[in-house]
Structure formats: C-alpha cells, structure tokens
XYZ file of N, CA, C and O in Angstrom:
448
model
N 0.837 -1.171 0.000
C 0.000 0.000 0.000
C 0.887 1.241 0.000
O 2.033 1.189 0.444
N 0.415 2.233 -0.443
C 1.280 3.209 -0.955
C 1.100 4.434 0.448
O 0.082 4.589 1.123
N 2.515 5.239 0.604
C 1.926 5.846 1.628
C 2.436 7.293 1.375
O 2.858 8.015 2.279
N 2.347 7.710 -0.144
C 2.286 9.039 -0.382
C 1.246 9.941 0.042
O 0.052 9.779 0.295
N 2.059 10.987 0.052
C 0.731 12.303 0.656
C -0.186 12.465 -0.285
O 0.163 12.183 -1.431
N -1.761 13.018 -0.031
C -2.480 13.575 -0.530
C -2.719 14.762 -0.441
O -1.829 15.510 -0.036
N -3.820 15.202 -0.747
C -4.535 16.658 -0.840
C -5.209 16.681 0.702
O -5.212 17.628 1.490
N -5.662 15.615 0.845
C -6.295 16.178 2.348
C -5.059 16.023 3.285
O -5.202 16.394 4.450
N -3.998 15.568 2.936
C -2.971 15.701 3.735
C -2.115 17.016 4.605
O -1.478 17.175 5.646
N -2.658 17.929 3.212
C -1.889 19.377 3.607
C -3.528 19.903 4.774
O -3.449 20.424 5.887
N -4.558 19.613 4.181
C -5.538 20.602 4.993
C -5.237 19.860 6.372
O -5.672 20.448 7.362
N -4.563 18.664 6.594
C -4.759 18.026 8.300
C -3.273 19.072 9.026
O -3.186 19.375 10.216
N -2.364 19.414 8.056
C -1.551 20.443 8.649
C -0.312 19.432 8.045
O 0.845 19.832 8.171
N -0.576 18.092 7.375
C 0.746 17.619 7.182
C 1.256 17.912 5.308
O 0.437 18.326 4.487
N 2.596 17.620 4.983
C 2.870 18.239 3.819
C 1.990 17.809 2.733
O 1.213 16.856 2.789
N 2.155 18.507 1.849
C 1.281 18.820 0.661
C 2.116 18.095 -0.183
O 3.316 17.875 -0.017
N 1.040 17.559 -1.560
C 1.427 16.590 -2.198
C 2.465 17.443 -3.370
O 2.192 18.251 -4.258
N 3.977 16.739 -2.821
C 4.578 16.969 -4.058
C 4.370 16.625 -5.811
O 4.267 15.529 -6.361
N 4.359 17.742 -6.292
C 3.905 17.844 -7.509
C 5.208 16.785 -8.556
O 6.423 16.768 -8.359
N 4.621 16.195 -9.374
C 5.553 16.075 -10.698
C 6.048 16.892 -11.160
O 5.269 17.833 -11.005
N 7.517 17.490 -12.062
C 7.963 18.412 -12.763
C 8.851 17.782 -14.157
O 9.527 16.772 -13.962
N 8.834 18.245 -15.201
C 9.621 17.542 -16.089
C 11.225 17.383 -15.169
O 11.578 16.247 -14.854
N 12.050 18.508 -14.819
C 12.611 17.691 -13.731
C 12.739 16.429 -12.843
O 13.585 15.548 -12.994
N 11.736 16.473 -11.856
C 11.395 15.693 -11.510
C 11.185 14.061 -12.264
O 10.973 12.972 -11.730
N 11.308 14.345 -13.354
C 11.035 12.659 -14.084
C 12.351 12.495 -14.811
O 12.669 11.472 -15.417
N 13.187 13.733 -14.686
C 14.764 13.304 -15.652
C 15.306 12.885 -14.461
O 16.167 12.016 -14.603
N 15.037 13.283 -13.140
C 15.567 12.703 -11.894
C 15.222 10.981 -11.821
O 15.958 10.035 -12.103
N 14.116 10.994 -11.436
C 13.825 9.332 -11.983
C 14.610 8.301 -13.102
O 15.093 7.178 -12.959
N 14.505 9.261 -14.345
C 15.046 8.142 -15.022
C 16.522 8.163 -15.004
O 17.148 7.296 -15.614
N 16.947 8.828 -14.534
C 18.552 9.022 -13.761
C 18.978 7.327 -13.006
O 20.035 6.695 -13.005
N 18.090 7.131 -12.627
C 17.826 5.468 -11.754
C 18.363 4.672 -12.436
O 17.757 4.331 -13.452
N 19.563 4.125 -12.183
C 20.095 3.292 -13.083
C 19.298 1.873 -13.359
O 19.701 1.116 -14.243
N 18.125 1.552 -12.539
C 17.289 0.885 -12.597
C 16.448 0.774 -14.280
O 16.197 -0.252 -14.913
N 16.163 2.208 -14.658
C 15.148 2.568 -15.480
C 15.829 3.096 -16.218
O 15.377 2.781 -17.319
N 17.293 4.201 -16.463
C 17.270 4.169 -17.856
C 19.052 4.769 -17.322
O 19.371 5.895 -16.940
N 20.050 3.359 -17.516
C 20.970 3.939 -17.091
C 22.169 5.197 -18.181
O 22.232 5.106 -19.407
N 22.826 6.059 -17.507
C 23.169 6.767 -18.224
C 22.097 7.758 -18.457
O 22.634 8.811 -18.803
N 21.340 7.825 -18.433
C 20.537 9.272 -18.830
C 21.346 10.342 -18.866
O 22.031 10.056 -17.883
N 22.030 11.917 -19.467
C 22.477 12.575 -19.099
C 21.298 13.811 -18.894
O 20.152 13.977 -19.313
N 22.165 14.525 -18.076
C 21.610 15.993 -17.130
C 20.989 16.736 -18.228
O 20.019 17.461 -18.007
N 21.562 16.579 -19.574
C 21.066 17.945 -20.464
C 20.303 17.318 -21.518
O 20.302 17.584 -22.720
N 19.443 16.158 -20.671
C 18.754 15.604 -21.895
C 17.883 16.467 -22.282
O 17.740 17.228 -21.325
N 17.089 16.856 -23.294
C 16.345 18.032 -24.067
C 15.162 16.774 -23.787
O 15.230 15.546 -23.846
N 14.026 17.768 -23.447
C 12.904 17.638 -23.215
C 11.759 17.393 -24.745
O 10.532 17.488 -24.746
N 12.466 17.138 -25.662
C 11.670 16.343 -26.630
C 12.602 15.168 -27.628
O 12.275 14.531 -28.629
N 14.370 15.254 -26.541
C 14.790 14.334 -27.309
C 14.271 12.963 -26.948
O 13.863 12.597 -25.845
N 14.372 12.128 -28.291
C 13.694 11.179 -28.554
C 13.942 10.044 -26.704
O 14.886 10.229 -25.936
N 12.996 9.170 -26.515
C 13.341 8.677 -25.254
C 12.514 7.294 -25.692
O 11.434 7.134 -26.262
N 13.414 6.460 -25.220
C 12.820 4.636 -25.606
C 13.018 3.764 -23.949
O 14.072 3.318 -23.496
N 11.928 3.735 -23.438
C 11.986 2.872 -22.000
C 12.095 1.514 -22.610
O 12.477 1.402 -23.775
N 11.859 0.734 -22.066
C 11.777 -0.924 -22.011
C 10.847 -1.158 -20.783
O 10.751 -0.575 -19.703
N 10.094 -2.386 -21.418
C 8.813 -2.393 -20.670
C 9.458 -2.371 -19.245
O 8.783 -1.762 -18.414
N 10.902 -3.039 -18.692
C 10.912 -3.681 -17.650
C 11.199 -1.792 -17.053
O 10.330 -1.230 -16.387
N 11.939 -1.392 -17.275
C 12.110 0.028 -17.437
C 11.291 0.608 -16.660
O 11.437 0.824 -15.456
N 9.799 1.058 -17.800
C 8.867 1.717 -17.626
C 8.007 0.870 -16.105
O 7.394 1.615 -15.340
N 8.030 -0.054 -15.922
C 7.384 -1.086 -14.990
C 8.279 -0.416 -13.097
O 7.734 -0.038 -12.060
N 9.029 -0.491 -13.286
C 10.313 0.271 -11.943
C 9.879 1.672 -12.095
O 9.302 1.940 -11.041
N 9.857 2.990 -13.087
C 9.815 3.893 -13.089
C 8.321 4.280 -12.329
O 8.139 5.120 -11.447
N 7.218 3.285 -13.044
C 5.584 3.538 -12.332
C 5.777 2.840 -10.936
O 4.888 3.107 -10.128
N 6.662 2.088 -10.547
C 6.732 1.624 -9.125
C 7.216 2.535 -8.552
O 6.686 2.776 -7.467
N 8.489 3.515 -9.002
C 8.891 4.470 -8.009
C 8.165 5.834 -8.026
O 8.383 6.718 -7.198
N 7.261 5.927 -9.067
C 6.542 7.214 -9.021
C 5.250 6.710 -7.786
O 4.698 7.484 -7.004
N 5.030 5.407 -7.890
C 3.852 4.817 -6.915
C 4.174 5.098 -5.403
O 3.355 5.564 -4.611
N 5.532 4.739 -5.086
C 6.243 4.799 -3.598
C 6.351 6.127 -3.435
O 5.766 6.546 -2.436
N 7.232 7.392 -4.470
C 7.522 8.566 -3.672
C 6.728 9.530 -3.715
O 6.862 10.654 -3.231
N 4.995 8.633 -4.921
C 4.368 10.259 -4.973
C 3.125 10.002 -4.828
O 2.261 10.839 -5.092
N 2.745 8.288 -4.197
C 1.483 7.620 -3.786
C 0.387 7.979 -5.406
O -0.821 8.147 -5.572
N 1.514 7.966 -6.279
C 0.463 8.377 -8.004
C 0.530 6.798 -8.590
O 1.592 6.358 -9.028
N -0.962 5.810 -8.552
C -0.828 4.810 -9.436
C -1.492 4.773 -10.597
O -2.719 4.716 -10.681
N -0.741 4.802 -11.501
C -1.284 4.957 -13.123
C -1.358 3.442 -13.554
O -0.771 2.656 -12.810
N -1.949 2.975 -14.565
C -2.335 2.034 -15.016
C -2.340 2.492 -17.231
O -3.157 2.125 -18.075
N -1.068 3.375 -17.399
C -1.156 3.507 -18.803
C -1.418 2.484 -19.754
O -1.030 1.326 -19.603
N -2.388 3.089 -21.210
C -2.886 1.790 -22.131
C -1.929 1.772 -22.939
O -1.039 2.579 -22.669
N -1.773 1.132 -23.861
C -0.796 0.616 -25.080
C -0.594 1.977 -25.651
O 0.488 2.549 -25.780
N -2.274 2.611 -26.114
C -1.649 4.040 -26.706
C -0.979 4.942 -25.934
O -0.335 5.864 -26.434
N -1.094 4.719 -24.512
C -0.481 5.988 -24.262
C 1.564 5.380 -23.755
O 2.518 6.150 -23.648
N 1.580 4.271 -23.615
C 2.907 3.915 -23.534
C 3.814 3.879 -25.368
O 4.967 3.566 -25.666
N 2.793 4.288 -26.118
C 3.145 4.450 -27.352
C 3.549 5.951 -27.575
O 4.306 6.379 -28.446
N 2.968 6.574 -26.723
C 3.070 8.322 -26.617
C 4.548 8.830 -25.638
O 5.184 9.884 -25.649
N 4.673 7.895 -25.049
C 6.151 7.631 -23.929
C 7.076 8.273 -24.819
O 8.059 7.651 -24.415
N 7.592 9.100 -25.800
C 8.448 9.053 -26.732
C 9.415 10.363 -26.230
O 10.249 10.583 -27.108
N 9.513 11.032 -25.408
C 9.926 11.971 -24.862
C 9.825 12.417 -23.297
O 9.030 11.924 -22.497
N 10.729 13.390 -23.019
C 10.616 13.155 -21.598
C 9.594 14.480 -21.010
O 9.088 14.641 -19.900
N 9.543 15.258 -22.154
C 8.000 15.926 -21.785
C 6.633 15.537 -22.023
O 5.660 16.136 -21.564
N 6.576 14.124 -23.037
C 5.164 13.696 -23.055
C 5.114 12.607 -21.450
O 4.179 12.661 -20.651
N 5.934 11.995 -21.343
C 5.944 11.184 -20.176
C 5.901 12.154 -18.765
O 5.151 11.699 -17.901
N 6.387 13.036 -18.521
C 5.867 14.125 -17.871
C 4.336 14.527 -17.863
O 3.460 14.407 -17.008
N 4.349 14.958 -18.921
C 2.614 15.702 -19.462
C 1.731 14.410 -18.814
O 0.700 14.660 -18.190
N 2.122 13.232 -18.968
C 1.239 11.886 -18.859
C 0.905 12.019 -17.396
O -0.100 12.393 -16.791
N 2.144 11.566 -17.020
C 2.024 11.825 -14.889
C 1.781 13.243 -14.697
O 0.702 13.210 -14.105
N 1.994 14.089 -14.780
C 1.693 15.009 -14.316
C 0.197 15.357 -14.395
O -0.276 15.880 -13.387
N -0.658 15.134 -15.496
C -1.721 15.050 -15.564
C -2.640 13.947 -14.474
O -3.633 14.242 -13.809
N -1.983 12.703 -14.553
C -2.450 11.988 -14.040
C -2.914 12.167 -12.651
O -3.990 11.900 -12.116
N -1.421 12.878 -12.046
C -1.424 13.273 -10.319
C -2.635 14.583 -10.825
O -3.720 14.045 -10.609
N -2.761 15.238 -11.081
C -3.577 16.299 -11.129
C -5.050 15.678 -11.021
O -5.823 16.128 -10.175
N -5.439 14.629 -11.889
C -6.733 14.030 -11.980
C -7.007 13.386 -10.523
O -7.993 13.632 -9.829
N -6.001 12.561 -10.211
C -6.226 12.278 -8.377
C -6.152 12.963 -7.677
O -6.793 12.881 -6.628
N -5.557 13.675 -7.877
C -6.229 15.159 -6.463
C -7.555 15.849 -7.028
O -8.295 16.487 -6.279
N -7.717 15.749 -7.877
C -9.023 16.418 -8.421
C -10.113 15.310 -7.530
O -10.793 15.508 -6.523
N -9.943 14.178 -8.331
C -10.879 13.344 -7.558
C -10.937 13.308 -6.350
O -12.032 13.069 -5.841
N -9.942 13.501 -5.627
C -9.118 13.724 -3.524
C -10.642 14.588 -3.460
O -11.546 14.176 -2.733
N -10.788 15.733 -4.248
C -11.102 16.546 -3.059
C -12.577 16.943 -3.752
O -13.411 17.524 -3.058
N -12.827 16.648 -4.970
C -13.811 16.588 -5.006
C -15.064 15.914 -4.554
O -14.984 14.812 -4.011
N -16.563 16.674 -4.794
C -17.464 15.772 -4.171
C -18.028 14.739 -4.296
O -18.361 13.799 -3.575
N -18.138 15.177 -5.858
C -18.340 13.950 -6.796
C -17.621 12.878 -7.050
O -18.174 11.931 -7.610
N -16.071 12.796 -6.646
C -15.703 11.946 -6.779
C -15.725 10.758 -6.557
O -15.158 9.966 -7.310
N -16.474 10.327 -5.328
C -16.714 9.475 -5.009
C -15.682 8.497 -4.039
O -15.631 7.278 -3.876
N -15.044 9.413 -3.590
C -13.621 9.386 -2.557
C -14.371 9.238 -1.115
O -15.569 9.159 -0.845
N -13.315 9.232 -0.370
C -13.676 9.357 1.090
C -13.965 10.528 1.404
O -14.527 10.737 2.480
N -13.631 11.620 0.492
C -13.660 12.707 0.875
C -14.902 13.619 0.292
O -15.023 14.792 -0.064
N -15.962 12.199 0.403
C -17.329 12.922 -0.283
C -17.752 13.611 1.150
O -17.430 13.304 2.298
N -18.660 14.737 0.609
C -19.618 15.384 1.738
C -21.175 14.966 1.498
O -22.048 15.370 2.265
C-alpha cells in the first residue's frame, strides 16, 4: 500500500502533495534501474525509448515517492516518446487524483 501524501494531507496540517515536474522525471530516469546513463542535459523532446521492464520500476517508483498509481494503455505507452510527453502523462495523471481527492463527486472518502 502506498503511503504518499495527498490533498487532504496538507488541509490536516501535514505536507502537501509533491507535484511532478519535467525535472522531476529526468531525476527518476537518472535510476540506473530505469534508464541507465541518462544525461543531465537531456532536451525535453529528445527522442526517449523505455523498455517495458524500465517503464514497470519507473511507475513503481513514481507509486512509492508520490502515492500516483497509473495504469497507462498501449496508446499511451506508445506516446512515452519523450521526456515531456511522459511528464505531461504523470503530471496530468497526479492532477486528476487530487481532483478526484477533493472533489465531491468523486466518489472518494472525501465525499460530503
């Protein structure tokens, strides 16, 4: 079970959910786990090729340090092709779960 922060985390007084940043994901794939060698000045639309086993460690460590579990489809691991669409992907994603966090409708714990 994952024990990243949420959105209702910051209103209980504890930290607020760190955001994704394209940063933030050249740091990741820095992981010699997921894509060894990466360098520092990789350009944010140069071309980028995971491997499933790769991409599989990278959604495990985004799961552990940012409690974000994605479940991407074929098309969108087909869209993986850069390190700002793979960004754009999670980053969106965390955005849609806090949306759902705190909305009413969502159908969260955090319905009223």
């Amino acid at each position: 079970m994952s024990t990243g922060a949420t959105a209702s985390d910051a209103r209980e007084g504890e930290p607020a959910l760190s955001l994704l940043t394209i940063d933030t994901v050249r740091e990741l794939l820095a992981d010699r786990k997921i894509f060894p060698g990466v360098p520092d000045e990789l350009g944010e639309d140069t071309e980028l090729i995971l491997d499933s086993l790769g991409l599989v460690w990278l959604l495990h460590v985004v799961e552990e340090r940012f409690g974000l579990v994605v479940e991407p489809t074929y098309e969108d691991i087909a869209g993986f092709t850069s390190l700002r669409r793979l960004a754009d992907y999670l980053c969106a994603a965390q955005m849609d779960q806090a949306d759902q966090a705190v909305r009413p409708d969502g159908g969260g714990p955090h319905e009223r």
